[in-house]
Amino acid sequence: PKSLQLPMLLFSFARLYPFYSYNFVTQKYKLLVLTVATEETDGFHRFMQTAHYFNYTVKVLGMGEPWKGGDVGRSIGGGQKVRLLKSTMEILADQEDLVILFVDSYDLIFAGGPEEILRKFLQANHKVVFAADGLIWPDKRLTDKYPSVRSGKRFLNSGGIIGYAPYINRIVSQWNLHDNDDDQLFYTKIYLDPSQRETLNMSLDHKCQIFQNLNGAVDEVLLKFGTDRVRVRNTMYDSLPVVVHGNGNTKIYLNYLGNYVPNAWNYEHGCGHCDDDFLDLSQLQEYPNVLVGVFIEQPTPFLPEFFQRLLALDYPKDKLKLFVHNNVSHIQRFWEENRNVFNSFKVVGPEENLSQGEARNMGMDLCRKDASCDYYFSIDSDVMLTNRQTVKLLIEQNRKIIGPLVARHSKLWSNFWGALSLDGYYARSEDYVDIVQRKRVGVWNIPFMAHVYLIKGSVLRNELKERNYFVLEKLDPDMALCRNAREMGVFMYLTNRHDFGRLISTASYNISHYNNDLWQIFENPVDWKEKYIHQNYTQIFTENYLEEPCPDVFWFPVFSEKACDEIVEEMEHYGSWSGGKHEDTRIAGGYETVPTDDIHMKQIGFDKEWLHFIREFISPVTLKVFSGYYTKAYAVMNFVVKYTPGRQAYLRPHHDSSTFTINIALNNKNADFLGGGCRFHRYNCSIESPRKGWSFMHPGRLTHLHEGLPTTNGTRYIAVSFIDP
Ligand SMILES: *[C@@H]1O[C@H](CO)[C@@H](O)[C@H](O)[C@H]1NC(C)=O
Ligand SMILES: *[C@@H]1O[C@H](CO)[C@@H](O)[C@H](O)[C@H]1NC(C)=O
Ligand SMILES: *[C@@H]1O[C@H](CO)[C@@H](O)[C@H](O)[C@H]1NC(C)=O
Ligand SMILES: *[C@@H]1O[C@H](CO)[C@@H](O)[C@H](O)[C@H]1NC(C)=O
Ligand SMILES: *[C@@H]1O[C@H](CO)[C@@H](O)[C@H](O)[C@H]1NC(C)=O
Ligand SMILES: *[C@@H]1O[C@H](CO)[C@@H](O)[C@H](O)[C@H]1NC(C)=O
Ligand SMILES: *[C@@H]1O[C@H](CO)[C@@H](O)[C@H](O)[C@H]1NC(C)=O
Ligand SMILES: *[C@@H]1O[C@H](CO)[C@@H](O)[C@H](O)[C@H]1NC(C)=O
């Protein structure tokens, strides 16, 4: 028949004039994409997005029908797809100029357009071409029946078929099996029958010109970035496949590729689909209702600050309900102060003896069962949300599940994984570091997230309507949730389009002190600084925010009110003041000529932290005011002094055994004590109104003989270090 000869003729012609003629050829044929999807899963949505981008004509078969084709992910099945294709092909059977591309859709994306696929199909010079696979499935015993191939993939995969309509029809019209019989076995048997193979002129796409199956081939493919488009390149056959199929166990890898291909993200334009489903909150009559689930599963530093940030979220409080699972600390006060701030406020304490998984199920279930709950926002106590817009921004992104990126300060430790290892644990994806460091910005489909995320209430009542998502085998609760979501085909997204905040470290949080956060200077330096360093400290360097009340006595803000209060509390809690005696077993030699009533930092186990504080926050000031002097920030005498009329009220004139000394006022004149201050004899200069949180810095020997002026009422506290003795 003519129609069979024509493409061959044109093909020979095309070899001579490759450029034009393919257009000419491809214009002669129409390409129709057929796919079977019974539900609009996230994967289907993505498939259609890539199909629309390339202007494919797609016809979806079976939408809304119950799926009876079995669990194709794990066992055989898929016959329903052949049945649906068969009935469609009956109508199209005599359209000789129609080329049918029959593909899966839940786990498949397009990387190229219809022109290209037609061109490659015509080049293949067969009536029907199937996708090829390096692995045989479902019947290994058929291996020997396959024609051998010199190079390329040997076995048939039914996730992608392209062919002329009459020929496709001749194949599928042979179907007389059940919906849950195996489609791939059906096609395989036809292909392996030598006479059918010849008369139906079938072939496999051995070298991935058209179809890339990822199963067993993850190592063969790479992303290839172009200016407008991103493709997948098969490095083994040096081909640019058009259809990329995450068959078998490769869904997560396909999700990774789908974050880029074809126009989801590239270096030139960044994110291509970030605002596709944007939900403009400002256009809504009312803000959606959000249930906030807060989980305090282990002792967590900076918990008061965590709650402050929760209260500071820019979201109407009457639209927020709070559920707190607290397995550790006392949040009684926060609850009492804020129980009426939110629409509702429920606390489950340690006395209920809930496991973490049970508590998380309980929180999620509260939203699931409440039809008015539009979103469930889950947040762990180690997430410091510095962005007050976080909840709004996540809602506007309009995904089923989405988390904001949070990472440890200047570390690569974050709340998501870009890939999974074979046993389901962490593996680093090629783009992980760039996403954490926000060098690639967008909304990313990822296999695992934890600590903080937003889930639509409707998803909890549909795809995730079963309960107990957090309890699965021996997995930790977040891994259980993510595995369940993956298995339900619900995509989890992570956005790094904004700076949302950070994760704090709960490791080595020693809770045997009175004010435990003081010890967090190493583990959580950013939060430590925010809590304990004076608000105007950095202005010392930017705006010369410091004073020189006496010659070479510098005066600058260093501690916050909190730092002062907590250090005093810590010392009073310890309570063993030295009494200001000359005999002192704490120091070398055991004798102090000018003793104070004090407690050494070492006595409360705070010396390492204190020296680090000096290195981090005092050394830079030293360098500024005594330019050219690089302190070693070495000090053995670090202590808090207590002056009070009943015990020791003043200190007689003396030199310090230091190169320079710092002296930080820990409380307020007039409010906490009367009198006090410091006098430098050589200059006949006194400072009588010390300021809480401000430090003096002065040379210790030779020039700066000084005395502590009497405290006349109340108690005065100062923190002192003799630096570089
Ligand atoms: C799809 O069609 C539109 C409208 O005709 C066109 O602007 C666009 O460039 C086409 N896309 C591709 C990838 O060819
Ligand atoms: C398939 O058909 C083409 C013509 O369309 C022909 O050139 C080729 O030889 C046929 N292949 C087989 C294996 O029959
Ligand atoms: C708490 O639950 C665990 C495990 O469910 C159980 O072993 C333990 O006895 C319970 N403790 C209390 C105080 O009920
Ligand atoms: C509560 O937290 C402690 C650790 O602080 C943990 O050992 C304990 O198992 C937790 N209790 C429950 C019920 O999970
Ligand atoms: C926690 O702090 C206490 C009191 O300073 C100390 O005795 C203990 O060794 C510390 N524990 C750890 C694990 O550092
Ligand atoms: C910081 O400086 C500003 C003026 O520069 C002042 O208004 C503010 O009170 C200072 N902050 C503190 C904690 O002293
Ligand atoms: C020290 O200064 C005070 C005023 O501040 C002055 O009255 C006194 O005479 C000065 N003493 C000496 C020795 O200069
Ligand atoms: C000291 O302070 C207390 C309370 O603040 C006050 O009652 C007392 O009168 C003060 N004494 C002097 C000598 O100022």
PDB file of N, CA and C in Angstrom, residues 513-549:
ATOM      1  N   HIS A 513      21.608  23.083  84.085  1.00  0.00           N
ATOM      2  CA  HIS A 513      21.899  24.427  84.592  1.00  0.00           C
ATOM      3  C   HIS A 513      20.593  25.127  84.951  1.00  0.00           C
ATOM      4  N   TYR A 514      20.754  26.326  85.504  1.00  0.00           N
ATOM      5  CA  TYR A 514      19.555  27.096  85.834  1.00  0.00           C
ATOM      6  C   TYR A 514      19.025  27.769  84.569  1.00  0.00           C
ATOM      7  N   ASN A 515      19.921  28.423  83.806  1.00  0.00           N
ATOM      8  CA  ASN A 515      19.546  29.035  82.525  1.00  0.00           C
ATOM      9  C   ASN A 515      20.353  28.360  81.422  1.00  0.00           C
ATOM     10  N   ASN A 516      19.784  27.302  80.869  1.00  0.00           N
ATOM     11  CA  ASN A 516      20.560  26.429  79.987  1.00  0.00           C
ATOM     12  C   ASN A 516      21.025  27.084  78.695  1.00  0.00           C
ATOM     13  N   ASP A 517      20.251  28.052  78.205  1.00  0.00           N
ATOM     14  CA  ASP A 517      20.586  28.636  76.908  1.00  0.00           C
ATOM     15  C   ASP A 517      21.921  29.378  76.924  1.00  0.00           C
ATOM     16  N   LEU A 518      22.332  29.854  78.121  1.00  0.00           N
ATOM     17  CA  LEU A 518      23.622  30.547  78.207  1.00  0.00           C
ATOM     18  C   LEU A 518      24.761  29.685  77.671  1.00  0.00           C
ATOM     19  N   TRP A 519      24.598  28.381  77.805  1.00  0.00           N
ATOM     20  CA  TRP A 519      25.672  27.455  77.393  1.00  0.00           C
ATOM     21  C   TRP A 519      25.653  27.133  75.898  1.00  0.00           C
ATOM     22  N   GLN A 520      24.735  27.735  75.161  1.00  0.00           N
ATOM     23  CA  GLN A 520      24.542  27.372  73.750  1.00  0.00           C
ATOM     24  C   GLN A 520      25.419  28.164  72.774  1.00  0.00           C
ATOM     25  N   ILE A 521      26.410  28.845  73.296  1.00  0.00           N
ATOM     26  CA  ILE A 521      27.223  29.695  72.413  1.00  0.00           C
ATOM     27  C   ILE A 521      27.935  28.910  71.324  1.00  0.00           C
ATOM     28  N   PHE A 522      28.287  27.667  71.598  1.00  0.00           N
ATOM     29  CA  PHE A 522      28.956  26.856  70.567  1.00  0.00           C
ATOM     30  C   PHE A 522      27.946  26.213  69.628  1.00  0.00           C
ATOM     31  N   GLU A 523      26.902  25.654  70.220  1.00  0.00           N
ATOM     32  CA  GLU A 523      25.993  24.815  69.451  1.00  0.00           C
ATOM     33  C   GLU A 523      25.045  25.648  68.582  1.00  0.00           C
ATOM     34  N   ASN A 524      24.587  26.777  69.117  1.00  0.00           N
ATOM     35  CA  ASN A 524      23.639  27.618  68.371  1.00  0.00           C
ATOM     36  C   ASN A 524      24.072  29.086  68.442  1.00  0.00           C
ATOM     37  N   PRO A 525      25.189  29.394  67.790  1.00  0.00           N
ATOM     38  CA  PRO A 525      25.764  30.730  67.962  1.00  0.00           C
ATOM     39  C   PRO A 525      24.867  31.883  67.506  1.00  0.00           C
ATOM     40  N   VAL A 526      24.069  31.654  66.471  1.00  0.00           N
ATOM     41  CA  VAL A 526      23.230  32.760  65.976  1.00  0.00           C
ATOM     42  C   VAL A 526      22.136  33.097  66.990  1.00  0.00           C
ATOM     43  N   ASP A 527      21.508  32.058  67.485  1.00  0.00           N
ATOM     44  CA  ASP A 527      20.446  32.297  68.466  1.00  0.00           C
ATOM     45  C   ASP A 527      21.011  32.810  69.774  1.00  0.00           C
ATOM     46  N   TRP A 528      22.201  32.341  70.118  1.00  0.00           N
ATOM     47  CA  TRP A 528      22.865  32.837  71.325  1.00  0.00           C
ATOM     48  C   TRP A 528      23.106  34.336  71.203  1.00  0.00           C
ATOM     49  N   LYS A 529      23.613  34.714  70.049  1.00  0.00           N
ATOM     50  CA  LYS A 529      23.909  36.127  69.843  1.00  0.00           C
ATOM     51  C   LYS A 529      22.636  36.972  69.886  1.00  0.00           C
ATOM     52  N   GLU A 530      21.602  36.474  69.240  1.00  0.00           N
ATOM     53  CA  GLU A 530      20.350  37.241  69.241  1.00  0.00           C
ATOM     54  C   GLU A 530      19.797  37.425  70.638  1.00  0.00           C
ATOM     55  N   LYS A 531      19.966  36.406  71.454  1.00  0.00           N
ATOM     56  CA  LYS A 531      19.370  36.474  72.778  1.00  0.00           C
ATOM     57  C   LYS A 531      20.252  37.260  73.751  1.00  0.00           C
ATOM     58  N   TYR A 532      21.554  37.101  73.646  1.00  0.00           N
ATOM     59  CA  TYR A 532      22.424  37.565  74.725  1.00  0.00           C
ATOM     60  C   TYR A 532      23.310  38.768  74.391  1.00  0.00           C
ATOM     61  N   ILE A 533      23.424  39.090  73.131  1.00  0.00           N
ATOM     62  CA  ILE A 533      24.302  40.224  72.810  1.00  0.00           C
ATOM     63  C   ILE A 533      23.446  41.480  72.619  1.00  0.00           C
ATOM     64  N   HIS A 534      23.972  42.581  73.088  1.00  0.00           N
ATOM     65  CA  HIS A 534      23.245  43.859  73.056  1.00  0.00           C
ATOM     66  C   HIS A 534      22.840  44.218  71.629  1.00  0.00           C
ATOM     67  N   GLN A 535      21.639  44.724  71.548  1.00  0.00           N
ATOM     68  CA  GLN A 535      21.061  45.109  70.261  1.00  0.00           C
ATOM     69  C   GLN A 535      21.976  46.051  69.463  1.00  0.00           C
ATOM     70  N   ASN A 536      22.702  46.914  70.168  1.00  0.00           N
ATOM     71  CA  ASN A 536      23.502  47.917  69.463  1.00  0.00           C
ATOM     72  C   ASN A 536      24.985  47.565  69.383  1.00  0.00           C
ATOM     73  N   TYR A 537      25.299  46.317  69.729  1.00  0.00           N
ATOM     74  CA  TYR A 537      26.703  45.913  69.727  1.00  0.00           C
ATOM     75  C   TYR A 537      27.388  46.154  68.376  1.00  0.00           C
ATOM     76  N   THR A 538      26.722  45.758  67.289  1.00  0.00           N
ATOM     77  CA  THR A 538      27.399  45.867  65.987  1.00  0.00           C
ATOM     78  C   THR A 538      27.635  47.321  65.579  1.00  0.00           C
ATOM     79  N   GLN A 539      26.840  48.227  66.165  1.00  0.00           N
ATOM     80  CA  GLN A 539      27.056  49.649  65.846  1.00  0.00           C
ATOM     81  C   GLN A 539      28.400  50.167  66.359  1.00  0.00           C
ATOM     82  N   ILE A 540      29.010  49.423  67.276  1.00  0.00           N
ATOM     83  CA  ILE A 540      30.358  49.819  67.712  1.00  0.00           C
ATOM     84  C   ILE A 540      31.256  49.937  66.494  1.00  0.00           C
ATOM     85  N   PHE A 541      31.093  48.992  65.583  1.00  0.00           N
ATOM     86  CA  PHE A 541      31.985  48.934  64.422  1.00  0.00           C
ATOM     87  C   PHE A 541      31.459  49.756  63.255  1.00  0.00           C
ATOM     88  N   THR A 542      30.124  49.836  63.160  1.00  0.00           N
ATOM     89  CA  THR A 542      29.587  50.560  62.009  1.00  0.00           C
ATOM     90  C   THR A 542      29.457  52.051  62.294  1.00  0.00           C
ATOM     91  N   GLU A 543      29.151  52.390  63.553  1.00  0.00           N
ATOM     92  CA  GLU A 543      28.906  53.810  63.831  1.00  0.00           C
ATOM     93  C   GLU A 543      29.706  54.354  64.992  1.00  0.00           C
ATOM     94  N   ASN A 544      30.754  53.602  65.328  1.00  0.00           N
ATOM     95  CA  ASN A 544      31.611  54.064  66.415  1.00  0.00           C
ATOM     96  C   ASN A 544      30.820  54.291  67.707  1.00  0.00           C
ATOM     97  N   TYR A 545      29.882  53.370  67.915  1.00  0.00           N
ATOM     98  CA  TYR A 545      28.967  53.482  69.040  1.00  0.00           C
ATOM     99  C   TYR A 545      29.677  53.042  70.319  1.00  0.00           C
ATOM    100  N   LEU A 546      30.559  53.890  70.844  1.00  0.00           N
ATOM    101  CA  LEU A 546      31.212  53.601  72.127  1.00  0.00           C
ATOM    102  C   LEU A 546      31.732  54.906  72.710  1.00  0.00           C
ATOM    103  N   GLU A 547      32.087  54.877  73.973  1.00  0.00           N
ATOM    104  CA  GLU A 547      32.512  56.106  74.641  1.00  0.00           C
ATOM    105  C   GLU A 547      33.858  55.894  75.306  1.00  0.00           C
ATOM    106  N   GLU A 548      34.508  57.034  75.670  1.00  0.00           N
ATOM    107  CA  GLU A 548      35.779  56.960  76.390  1.00  0.00           C
ATOM    108  C   GLU A 548      35.681  57.922  77.574  1.00  0.00           C
ATOM    109  N   PRO A 549      35.033  57.489  78.651  1.00  0.00           N
ATOM    110  CA  PRO A 549      34.746  58.408  79.764  1.00  0.00           C
ATOM    111  C   PRO A 549      36.008  58.850  80.508  1.00  0.00           C
TER     112      PRO A 549
END
